[in-house]
Coordinates of C-alpha atoms in Angstrom, one line a residue:
M46 CA 63.0 11.0 -15.5
K47 CA 65.7 11.5 -12.8
I48 CA 65.0 14.4 -10.5
C49 CA 66.8 16.3 -7.8
L50 CA 64.7 17.4 -4.8
A51 CA 66.1 20.5 -3.0
G52 CA 64.9 20.9 0.6
E53 CA 64.1 18.5 3.3
G54 CA 61.6 20.6 5.2
A55 CA 57.8 20.7 5.1
M56 CA 57.4 21.4 1.4
G57 CA 60.1 18.9 0.5
F58 CA 58.1 16.3 2.4
N59 CA 54.9 17.2 0.5
H60 CA 56.6 17.0 -2.9
I61 CA 58.4 13.7 -2.2
K62 CA 55.1 12.0 -1.3
V63 CA 53.7 13.0 -4.7
L64 CA 56.8 12.2 -6.7
R65 CA 57.1 8.7 -5.2
Q66 CA 53.7 7.9 -6.6
L67 CA 54.4 8.9 -10.2
D68 CA 55.5 6.5 -12.9
D69 CA 58.7 7.0 -14.7
V70 CA 60.0 9.4 -12.0
E71 CA 63.0 8.8 -9.8
V72 CA 64.3 11.2 -7.1
V73 CA 68.0 10.3 -7.3
T74 CA 69.5 13.1 -5.2
L75 CA 68.6 15.4 -2.3
A76 CA 70.1 18.9 -1.9
G77 CA 69.7 19.5 1.8
G78 CA 70.2 22.4 4.1
V79 CA 71.0 20.7 7.4
E80 CA 73.3 17.7 7.5
E81 CA 71.4 15.6 10.1
D82 CA 68.0 16.4 8.6
A83 CA 69.1 15.7 5.0
A84 CA 70.6 12.4 6.0
A85 CA 67.5 11.3 7.8
F86 CA 65.2 12.5 5.0
A87 CA 67.3 10.7 2.3
E88 CA 67.2 7.5 4.3
E89 CA 63.5 7.6 5.0
W90 CA 62.6 8.2 1.4
E91 CA 65.3 5.9 -0.1
I92 CA 67.1 8.7 -2.0
P93 CA 70.5 7.2 -2.9
H94 CA 72.5 10.4 -2.8
Y95 CA 72.4 13.6 -0.8
S96 CA 74.6 16.7 -0.4
L97 CA 74.4 20.1 1.1
D98 CA 75.7 21.5 -2.2
L99 CA 73.0 22.1 -4.9
E100 CA 75.6 22.1 -7.7
T101 CA 76.9 18.7 -6.7
C102 CA 73.4 17.3 -6.7
L103 CA 72.5 18.8 -10.1
N104 CA 75.6 17.2 -11.5
Q105 CA 74.5 13.7 -10.6
P106 CA 74.3 11.4 -13.6
E107 CA 71.2 12.0 -15.8
V108 CA 69.4 14.5 -13.6
E109 CA 67.1 16.4 -15.8
A110 CA 65.1 18.5 -13.4
V111 CA 65.0 20.0 -9.9
V112 CA 62.2 20.7 -7.5
L113 CA 63.2 23.6 -5.3
A114 CA 61.5 23.4 -1.9
T115 CA 64.1 25.6 -0.3
P116 CA 64.0 28.8 1.7
N117 CA 62.2 31.8 0.1
Q118 CA 65.4 33.8 0.1
V119 CA 67.3 31.5 -2.3
H120 CA 64.5 30.5 -4.7
A121 CA 65.5 32.9 -7.5
A122 CA 69.2 32.4 -7.3
Q123 CA 68.9 28.6 -7.2
A124 CA 66.4 28.5 -10.1
E125 CA 68.8 30.6 -12.2
Q126 CA 71.7 28.3 -11.2
A127 CA 69.7 25.2 -12.3
L128 CA 68.6 26.7 -15.6
S129 CA 72.2 27.7 -16.3
M130 CA 73.2 24.1 -15.8
G131 CA 70.5 22.9 -18.3
K132 CA 68.0 21.6 -15.8
H133 CA 64.2 22.1 -15.8
V134 CA 62.9 23.8 -12.6
L135 CA 59.9 23.6 -10.4
V136 CA 60.3 26.3 -7.8
E137 CA 58.1 26.7 -4.7
I138 CA 56.2 30.0 -4.3
P139 CA 57.5 32.7 -4.4
M140 CA 59.8 32.8 -7.4
G141 CA 61.6 35.7 -5.7
L142 CA 61.3 38.2 -2.9
N143 CA 61.1 41.2 -5.1
L144 CA 60.2 42.1 -8.7
A145 CA 63.8 42.4 -9.9
E146 CA 64.6 38.8 -8.8
A147 CA 61.5 37.6 -10.6
E148 CA 62.3 39.5 -13.8
R149 CA 65.8 38.1 -13.9
L150 CA 64.5 34.6 -13.5
V151 CA 62.0 35.1 -16.3
D152 CA 64.8 36.4 -18.5
M153 CA 66.8 33.2 -17.8
E154 CA 63.7 31.1 -18.5
M155 CA 63.2 32.7 -21.9
K156 CA 66.9 32.6 -22.7
T157 CA 67.3 28.8 -22.0
G158 CA 63.9 27.7 -23.3
L159 CA 63.7 25.2 -20.4
V160 CA 60.6 24.6 -18.3
C161 CA 60.6 26.9 -15.3
M162 CA 57.4 26.6 -13.4
V163 CA 56.4 28.2 -10.1
C164 CA 54.1 26.6 -7.5
H165 CA 51.1 29.0 -7.7
S166 CA 49.1 26.2 -6.2
Y167 CA 45.6 27.7 -6.2
R168 CA 45.6 27.4 -10.0
Y169 CA 45.7 23.6 -9.4
S170 CA 43.2 23.5 -6.5
A171 CA 39.9 22.0 -7.6
P172 CA 37.7 24.3 -5.5
H173 CA 39.4 27.4 -6.8
R174 CA 39.3 26.2 -10.3
E175 CA 35.5 25.7 -10.0
I176 CA 35.0 29.3 -8.8
V177 CA 37.1 30.5 -11.8
R178 CA 35.0 28.4 -14.1
R179 CA 31.7 29.7 -12.8
V180 CA 32.9 33.3 -13.0
R181 CA 34.2 33.0 -16.5
T182 CA 31.0 31.2 -17.8
G183 CA 28.8 33.9 -16.2
E184 CA 27.2 31.5 -13.7
L185 CA 28.6 33.6 -10.8
H186 CA 28.9 37.4 -10.6
L187 CA 31.0 38.3 -7.6
H188 CA 30.4 41.3 -5.3
H189 CA 33.0 40.6 -2.6
I190 CA 35.8 38.0 -1.9
V191 CA 36.9 37.7 1.7
Q192 CA 40.1 35.8 2.4
Q193 CA 42.0 35.0 5.5
T194 CA 45.4 33.4 6.1
Y195 CA 46.3 32.9 9.8
F196 CA 49.4 31.3 11.4
F197 CA 51.1 31.5 14.8
R198 CA 54.8 32.2 13.9
R199 CA 56.2 34.4 16.7
E200 CA 59.1 31.9 16.8
N201 CA 61.1 30.9 13.8
T202 CA 59.9 27.4 13.3
N203 CA 58.3 25.4 10.4
M204 CA 55.0 23.6 10.3
F205 CA 56.5 20.7 12.2
G206 CA 57.7 22.9 15.0
K207 CA 61.4 22.5 14.0
P208 CA 63.7 25.6 14.1
R209 CA 64.2 27.4 10.7
S210 CA 67.4 28.7 9.4
W211 CA 65.4 31.4 7.5
T212 CA 62.5 33.7 8.1
D213 CA 59.2 33.4 6.3
E214 CA 57.6 36.4 4.6
L215 CA 54.0 37.3 5.0
L216 CA 53.5 39.5 1.8
W217 CA 55.8 37.9 -0.8
H218 CA 55.1 34.3 0.3
Q219 CA 51.9 33.7 2.1
A220 CA 49.8 36.6 0.5
C221 CA 51.3 35.8 -2.9
H222 CA 48.9 32.8 -3.1
M223 CA 45.9 35.1 -2.7
V224 CA 47.3 37.8 -5.0
D225 CA 48.0 35.3 -7.7
F226 CA 44.6 33.7 -7.5
I227 CA 42.8 37.1 -7.7
Y228 CA 45.0 38.1 -10.7
W229 CA 44.3 34.8 -12.4
L230 CA 40.5 35.0 -11.6
F231 CA 40.1 38.5 -13.1
D232 CA 43.0 38.5 -15.5
E233 CA 43.8 42.1 -14.5
P234 CA 47.5 42.8 -14.1
D235 CA 46.7 46.5 -13.3
I236 CA 44.0 45.6 -10.7
E237 CA 43.5 48.3 -8.1
A238 CA 45.2 47.3 -5.0
W239 CA 46.3 48.7 -1.6
A240 CA 47.7 47.4 1.7
Q241 CA 48.7 48.2 5.2
A242 CA 51.1 46.4 7.6
G243 CA 51.2 46.1 11.3
P244 CA 54.4 46.6 13.5
T245 CA 57.6 44.8 12.6
H246 CA 58.4 41.9 15.0
P247 CA 61.6 42.9 17.0
G248 CA 63.2 39.5 16.6
L249 CA 62.0 38.2 13.2
G250 CA 62.3 41.6 11.5
I251 CA 59.1 41.2 9.5
P252 CA 55.6 42.6 9.8
M253 CA 53.3 40.1 11.5
D254 CA 50.0 41.4 10.2
I255 CA 49.0 42.6 6.7
T256 CA 45.7 43.7 5.3
I257 CA 45.2 43.8 1.5
G258 CA 42.4 45.4 -0.4
M259 CA 41.7 45.0 -4.2
R260 CA 39.0 46.0 -6.6
S261 CA 38.3 44.5 -10.0
K262 CA 37.0 46.4 -13.0
T263 CA 33.7 44.7 -12.5
G264 CA 33.5 46.3 -9.0
C265 CA 34.2 43.2 -7.0
L266 CA 36.0 44.0 -3.8
V267 CA 38.7 41.8 -2.2
S268 CA 39.4 41.9 1.5
S269 CA 42.4 39.9 2.7
A270 CA 43.6 39.5 6.2
N271 CA 47.0 37.8 6.9
S272 CA 48.6 37.2 10.3
F273 CA 51.5 35.4 11.9
N274 CA 50.0 36.4 15.4
N275 CA 47.0 34.2 15.3
H276 CA 46.8 31.7 18.2
G277 CA 45.8 28.2 17.0
S278 CA 46.3 26.0 14.0
I279 CA 47.1 27.2 10.4
T280 CA 44.0 28.6 8.8
S281 CA 43.2 29.7 5.3
N282 CA 39.8 30.2 3.7
Y283 CA 37.9 32.1 1.1
R284 CA 34.4 33.4 1.0
F285 CA 33.0 34.3 -2.4
I286 CA 29.9 36.5 -2.1
G287 CA 28.1 36.6 -5.4
E288 CA 24.8 37.7 -6.9
E289 CA 23.6 34.2 -7.5
A290 CA 25.2 32.4 -4.6
T291 CA 27.8 32.5 -1.8
F292 CA 30.6 29.9 -1.6
L293 CA 33.2 29.1 1.0
I294 CA 36.5 27.3 0.4
E295 CA 37.8 25.8 3.6
K296 CA 40.0 22.7 4.3
G297 CA 40.2 21.9 0.6
K298 CA 36.4 21.8 0.1
L299 CA 33.9 24.0 -1.7
I300 CA 30.8 24.7 0.4
D301 CA 27.7 26.5 -0.8
H302 CA 25.6 28.9 1.3
D303 CA 23.4 26.1 2.5
G304 CA 26.3 24.2 3.9
N305 CA 26.4 21.6 1.1
E306 CA 29.7 20.4 -0.3
V307 CA 30.0 21.0 -4.0
S308 CA 31.6 18.3 -6.1
V309 CA 34.7 19.7 -7.9
G310 CA 36.8 16.8 -9.1
A311 CA 40.5 16.2 -8.7
G312 CA 43.2 18.8 -7.9
G313 CA 46.0 19.7 -5.6
L314 CA 49.8 19.1 -5.4
D315 CA 49.8 15.9 -7.5
V316 CA 48.0 17.8 -10.4
Q317 CA 50.6 20.6 -10.0
D318 CA 53.6 18.3 -10.1
R319 CA 52.2 16.3 -13.0
E320 CA 51.8 19.5 -14.9
F321 CA 55.5 20.2 -14.5
L322 CA 56.6 16.7 -15.7
D323 CA 54.1 16.7 -18.6
A324 CA 55.4 20.1 -19.8
I325 CA 58.9 18.7 -19.8
K326 CA 57.9 15.5 -21.7
N327 CA 55.9 17.4 -24.3
G328 CA 58.2 20.4 -24.7
R329 CA 55.5 22.9 -23.8
T330 CA 55.0 25.9 -21.5
P331 CA 53.5 24.9 -18.2
M332 CA 50.3 26.6 -16.9
T333 CA 52.3 28.5 -14.2
S334 CA 55.5 29.3 -16.0
C335 CA 57.5 32.1 -14.3
K336 CA 56.7 34.4 -17.2
T337 CA 53.0 33.6 -16.9
C338 CA 53.0 34.5 -13.2
L339 CA 55.2 37.6 -13.5
P340 CA 52.2 40.0 -13.3
T341 CA 51.5 38.6 -9.8
M342 CA 55.0 39.7 -8.7
A343 CA 54.4 43.2 -10.2
I344 CA 51.2 43.5 -8.1
L345 CA 53.1 42.4 -5.0
D346 CA 55.7 45.0 -5.8
R347 CA 53.0 47.7 -5.9
L348 CA 51.7 46.5 -2.6
Q349 CA 55.2 46.6 -1.1
G350 CA 55.6 50.1 -2.3
I351 CA 52.4 51.2 -0.5
I352 CA 53.4 49.4 2.7
G353 CA 57.0 50.7 2.5
D354 CA 60.2 49.0 3.6

C-alpha cells in the first residue's frame, strides 16, 4: 500500500518509524510544511517525493491513504480534502478544533465510505486497555481517577525545541486524550463534566492551565490537571483509585499499589497504525473512526462552553 505522510514534525517522526517497519507499506511522498525541514526529512527516511502542497502529494501515482501529522488547525480541512480525493485518512488527534469541524468530517466520512480514523491513542495503549478490561469485567470498581498532563510551552516550540508555525491547544488537543479515554471507559456521552481555565498567555493567545472535573453514573470522580506552565520534562500519568486496588499508569507502564509492574501485553502507536491499515485492507470500520469518536468532541464542546472563549 502506497501512503502519503503529511507533516515532518514530532508526530510525523513517530509515524514514519512505525510505517517503515510494516510489510507491504511504502511511504512514497511527504507533504511538508517547511521546505528545509521537509527536504531533510524526506532524505533521512528515503521518501522519494516531497512537496509543500498536500494535493500534489495525494495525486502521486497509486497513493491510497494519507497519515495527517500536521498542525491541529488544519486537521479537519486536510482530512476532508483527502476524503474528497478518494484517499483513506489517519488523522492525528484532534480531528478538529471545534464540534462543527468534527461533525463536517464525520459527514464526509459517511458520505465517501472511506476509512477515516483518528489517533485517539489511549484506546491502543496496553495499560489503559487493561484498566478498561478490569472495569468492564467487574474486577475493578473505581472511586476516583486522577490525571495529570504537564508541559513547559511558554515559547512556541515542538518537542524537539524547534520553532512552530502554529500554536498547540491545551483543551482540544492535549486534554482530548483524557476526555476520550474517560468517555471510552464509561461509555457515557452525557457524562457530567465541568472545567476552569487559567489566564490566557499574552503571546500565545491560549490558556496555559486547565482543570477538568467529571463524574460517571457510578459515582466515580475524575480530576484532571493540564498545564503548559510546568517546569521540567513532559509528564502525563493516571492514578486509578478503586475499591479492590489502586493502579498508576506512568511512562507507559501499569503499576499496582505495591509498586509492582503489571504485565499488559502489546500496545502503542504500532498497534494503532496497524489498525488503520487493517481496516483499509478488510473494508471495515476502524476502532477509532471519526464517527465513533464524535461524542468525545461533543464533551469537549460542553467544556469549552463552560470555560468560555
